């Protein structure tokens, strides 16, 4: 917006300084860079993130399997915990000792979190494992990966815009500092005689 409001600096005007025109060009260049370069960098970053995340989704879905586990016993004095991987964050889970059969046919037994509010011996629940039966996190789904990629692209575009605006502000600040330094020098030259009658005669 500063570039648009500063269009008056291009008009011919006897009071226009060279730095006014330079500030206007810097503002216009920054605006063009924000409108062109920011979206390009955001799009490229989002595309790269999308490719990497979708590859990770495929790898996780290929290497993890949902198996059925059987409750052996509930652990005493185990507080109910919320499932950190659940969409709502309110899915109640209980700590139990259970056994399960891995995709490779081996049997396993261990302490796990079961998606059961009141587990009893013999209850069944689902559990994510790798091919060897080791407990694994739920695999990333495609929609979540896409959301992360969009956020990465948006963040990159906003960061680019912020850096460009920061560069514009720095350039204008330096121009203003130089202008003030020239004014100080001019004032030092004119200062001793300022306001005296007959100055310059």
Coordinates of C-alpha atoms in Angstrom, one line a residue:
X1 CA 0.0 0.0 0.0
X2 CA 2.9 2.4 0.7
X3 CA 4.0 1.9 -2.9
X4 CA 0.6 2.9 -4.2
X5 CA 0.2 5.9 -1.8
X6 CA 3.8 7.0 -2.8
X7 CA 2.9 7.3 -6.5
X8 CA 3.1 11.1 -6.1
X9 CA 6.8 10.8 -5.9
X10 CA 7.0 10.0 -9.6
X11 CA 5.3 13.3 -10.6
X12 CA 7.4 16.2 -11.7
X13 CA 7.8 18.5 -8.8
X14 CA 10.5 21.0 -8.0
X15 CA 10.4 19.9 -4.3
X16 CA 10.9 16.2 -5.2
X17 CA 14.2 14.9 -4.0
X18 CA 16.2 12.0 -5.6
X19 CA 15.6 10.0 -2.4
X20 CA 11.9 10.4 -2.8
X21 CA 12.0 8.8 -6.2
X22 CA 14.3 6.1 -4.9
X23 CA 12.0 5.3 -2.1
X24 CA 9.1 5.0 -4.5
X25 CA 11.0 2.6 -6.7
X26 CA 12.1 0.5 -3.7
X27 CA 8.4 0.3 -2.6
X28 CA 7.2 -0.7 -6.0
X29 CA 9.9 -3.3 -6.4
X30 CA 9.1 -4.8 -2.9
X31 CA 5.4 -4.9 -3.8
X32 CA 6.1 -6.7 -7.1
X33 CA 8.4 -9.2 -5.3
X34 CA 5.8 -9.9 -2.6
X35 CA 3.1 -10.5 -5.2
X36 CA 5.2 -12.7 -7.5
X37 CA 8.1 -14.3 -5.6
X38 CA 6.2 -15.0 -2.4
X39 CA 3.5 -17.2 -4.0
X40 CA 6.1 -18.9 -6.2
X41 CA 8.3 -19.8 -3.2
X42 CA 5.2 -20.9 -1.2
X43 CA 4.0 -23.1 -4.1
X44 CA 7.4 -24.7 -4.6
X45 CA 7.8 -25.3 -0.8
X46 CA 4.3 -26.7 -0.5
X47 CA 4.9 -29.0 -3.5
X48 CA 8.2 -30.4 -2.1
X49 CA 6.6 -30.9 1.3
X50 CA 3.6 -32.6 -0.3
X51 CA 5.8 -35.0 -2.2
X52 CA 7.9 -35.9 0.9
X53 CA 4.9 -36.3 3.2
X54 CA 2.9 -38.4 0.7
X55 CA 6.0 -40.6 0.3
X56 CA 6.1 -40.9 4.1
X57 CA 2.4 -41.8 4.1
X58 CA 2.9 -44.6 1.6
X59 CA 5.9 -45.9 3.5
X60 CA 4.1 -45.9 6.9
X61 CA 1.0 -47.6 5.4
X62 CA 3.2 -50.3 3.8
X63 CA 5.2 -51.0 7.0
X64 CA 2.5 -50.8 9.6
X65 CA -0.5 -53.2 10.1
X66 CA -3.5 -53.0 12.3
X67 CA -3.7 -56.2 14.4
X68 CA -6.2 -57.5 17.0
X69 CA -4.9 -57.7 20.6
X70 CA -6.5 -59.5 23.5
X71 CA -6.6 -58.1 27.1
X72 CA -4.8 -60.4 29.6
X73 CA -5.4 -58.1 32.5
X74 CA -5.9 -54.4 33.3
X75 CA -3.1 -52.8 35.2
X76 CA -4.1 -51.7 38.7
X77 CA -4.3 -48.0 39.6
X78 CA -3.8 -47.1 36.0
X79 CA -5.3 -43.6 35.3
X80 CA -7.4 -43.2 32.1
X81 CA -5.4 -41.4 29.5
X82 CA -6.5 -39.4 26.5
X83 CA -5.2 -40.8 23.1
X84 CA -2.8 -38.1 21.8
X85 CA -3.2 -39.4 18.3
X86 CA -7.0 -39.2 18.3
X87 CA -8.7 -36.5 16.3
X88 CA -10.8 -35.3 19.2
X89 CA -8.2 -35.8 21.9
X90 CA -11.0 -37.2 24.1
X91 CA -10.8 -40.9 23.3
X92 CA -10.2 -42.7 26.5
X93 CA -7.5 -45.3 26.7
X94 CA -6.5 -47.7 29.5
X95 CA -3.2 -49.3 30.3
X96 CA -3.4 -53.1 30.0
X97 CA -1.3 -56.2 29.6
X98 CA -2.2 -57.8 26.3
X99 CA -1.0 -60.3 23.7
X100 CA -1.2 -60.1 19.9
X101 CA 0.0 -61.9 16.8
X102 CA 2.3 -60.0 14.5
X103 CA 1.8 -60.0 10.7
X104 CA 4.9 -62.3 10.4
X105 CA 3.1 -64.9 12.7
X106 CA 5.0 -64.3 15.9
X107 CA 3.2 -63.8 19.2
X108 CA 3.9 -60.9 21.5
X109 CA 2.9 -59.9 25.0
X110 CA 3.3 -56.5 26.6
X111 CA 1.9 -53.4 28.3
X112 CA 0.0 -51.3 25.9
X113 CA -2.7 -48.6 25.8
X114 CA -6.1 -50.0 24.8
X115 CA -9.0 -48.0 23.4
X116 CA -11.3 -49.5 26.1
X117 CA -12.8 -47.6 29.0
X118 CA -13.3 -50.6 31.2
X119 CA -11.2 -53.4 29.9
X120 CA -11.8 -57.0 31.0
X121 CA -9.8 -60.2 30.4
X122 CA -10.5 -61.5 26.9
X123 CA -11.6 -58.1 25.4
X124 CA -10.3 -57.4 22.0
X125 CA -9.0 -54.1 20.6
X126 CA -7.0 -52.9 17.6
X127 CA -3.3 -52.1 17.8
X128 CA -0.8 -50.7 15.2
X129 CA 2.4 -52.7 14.8
X130 CA 5.2 -53.2 12.3
X131 CA 5.7 -56.5 10.5
X132 CA 7.6 -57.9 13.5
X133 CA 4.9 -57.1 16.0
X134 CA 6.6 -54.1 17.6
X135 CA 4.1 -51.4 18.6
X136 CA 4.0 -48.5 16.2
X137 CA 2.2 -45.2 15.9
X138 CA -0.9 -44.9 13.7
X139 CA 0.3 -44.2 10.1
X140 CA -0.1 -40.6 8.8
X141 CA -3.1 -40.3 6.6
X142 CA -3.1 -38.5 3.2
X143 CA -5.4 -35.6 4.3
X144 CA -3.2 -34.7 7.3
X145 CA -0.1 -34.8 5.1
X146 CA -1.8 -32.4 2.6
X147 CA -2.8 -30.1 5.4
X148 CA 0.8 -30.0 6.6
X149 CA 2.1 -29.3 3.1
X150 CA -0.4 -26.4 2.7
X151 CA 0.7 -24.9 6.0
X152 CA 4.4 -25.3 5.0
X153 CA 3.7 -23.5 1.7
X154 CA 1.7 -20.7 3.3
X155 CA 4.4 -20.3 6.0
X156 CA 7.1 -20.0 3.3
X157 CA 5.2 -17.4 1.3
X158 CA 4.5 -15.3 4.4
X159 CA 8.2 -15.6 5.5
X160 CA 9.3 -14.5 2.0
X161 CA 6.9 -11.5 2.2
X162 CA 8.2 -10.6 5.6
X163 CA 11.9 -10.8 4.5
X164 CA 11.1 -8.6 1.4
X165 CA 9.3 -6.1 3.5
X166 CA 12.1 -6.1 6.1
X167 CA 14.6 -5.5 3.2
X168 CA 12.5 -2.6 2.0
X169 CA 12.3 -1.0 5.4
X170 CA 16.1 -1.4 5.9
X171 CA 16.7 0.3 2.5
X172 CA 14.4 3.2 3.3
X173 CA 15.9 3.6 6.7
X174 CA 19.4 3.9 5.2
X175 CA 18.2 6.4 2.7
X176 CA 16.5 8.5 5.4
X177 CA 19.7 8.3 7.5
X178 CA 21.8 9.5 4.5
X179 CA 19.3 12.3 3.9
X180 CA 19.5 13.5 7.5
X181 CA 23.3 13.3 7.4
X182 CA 23.2 15.6 4.3
X183 CA 20.8 18.0 6.0
X184 CA 23.2 18.1 9.0
X185 CA 26.1 18.9 6.7
X186 CA 24.1 21.6 5.0
X187 CA 23.0 23.1 8.3
X188 CA 26.6 23.1 9.6
X189 CA 27.6 25.1 6.5
X190 CA 24.7 27.6 6.7
X191 CA 24.2 27.6 10.5
X192 CA 26.7 30.3 11.7
X193 CA 25.2 32.9 9.3
X194 CA 21.5 31.8 9.5
X195 CA 19.2 34.8 10.1
X196 CA 21.9 37.5 10.1
X197 CA 21.2 40.7 8.1
X198 CA 23.3 41.0 5.0
X199 CA 24.3 37.4 4.9
X200 CA 26.0 36.5 1.7
X201 CA 26.7 40.1 0.7

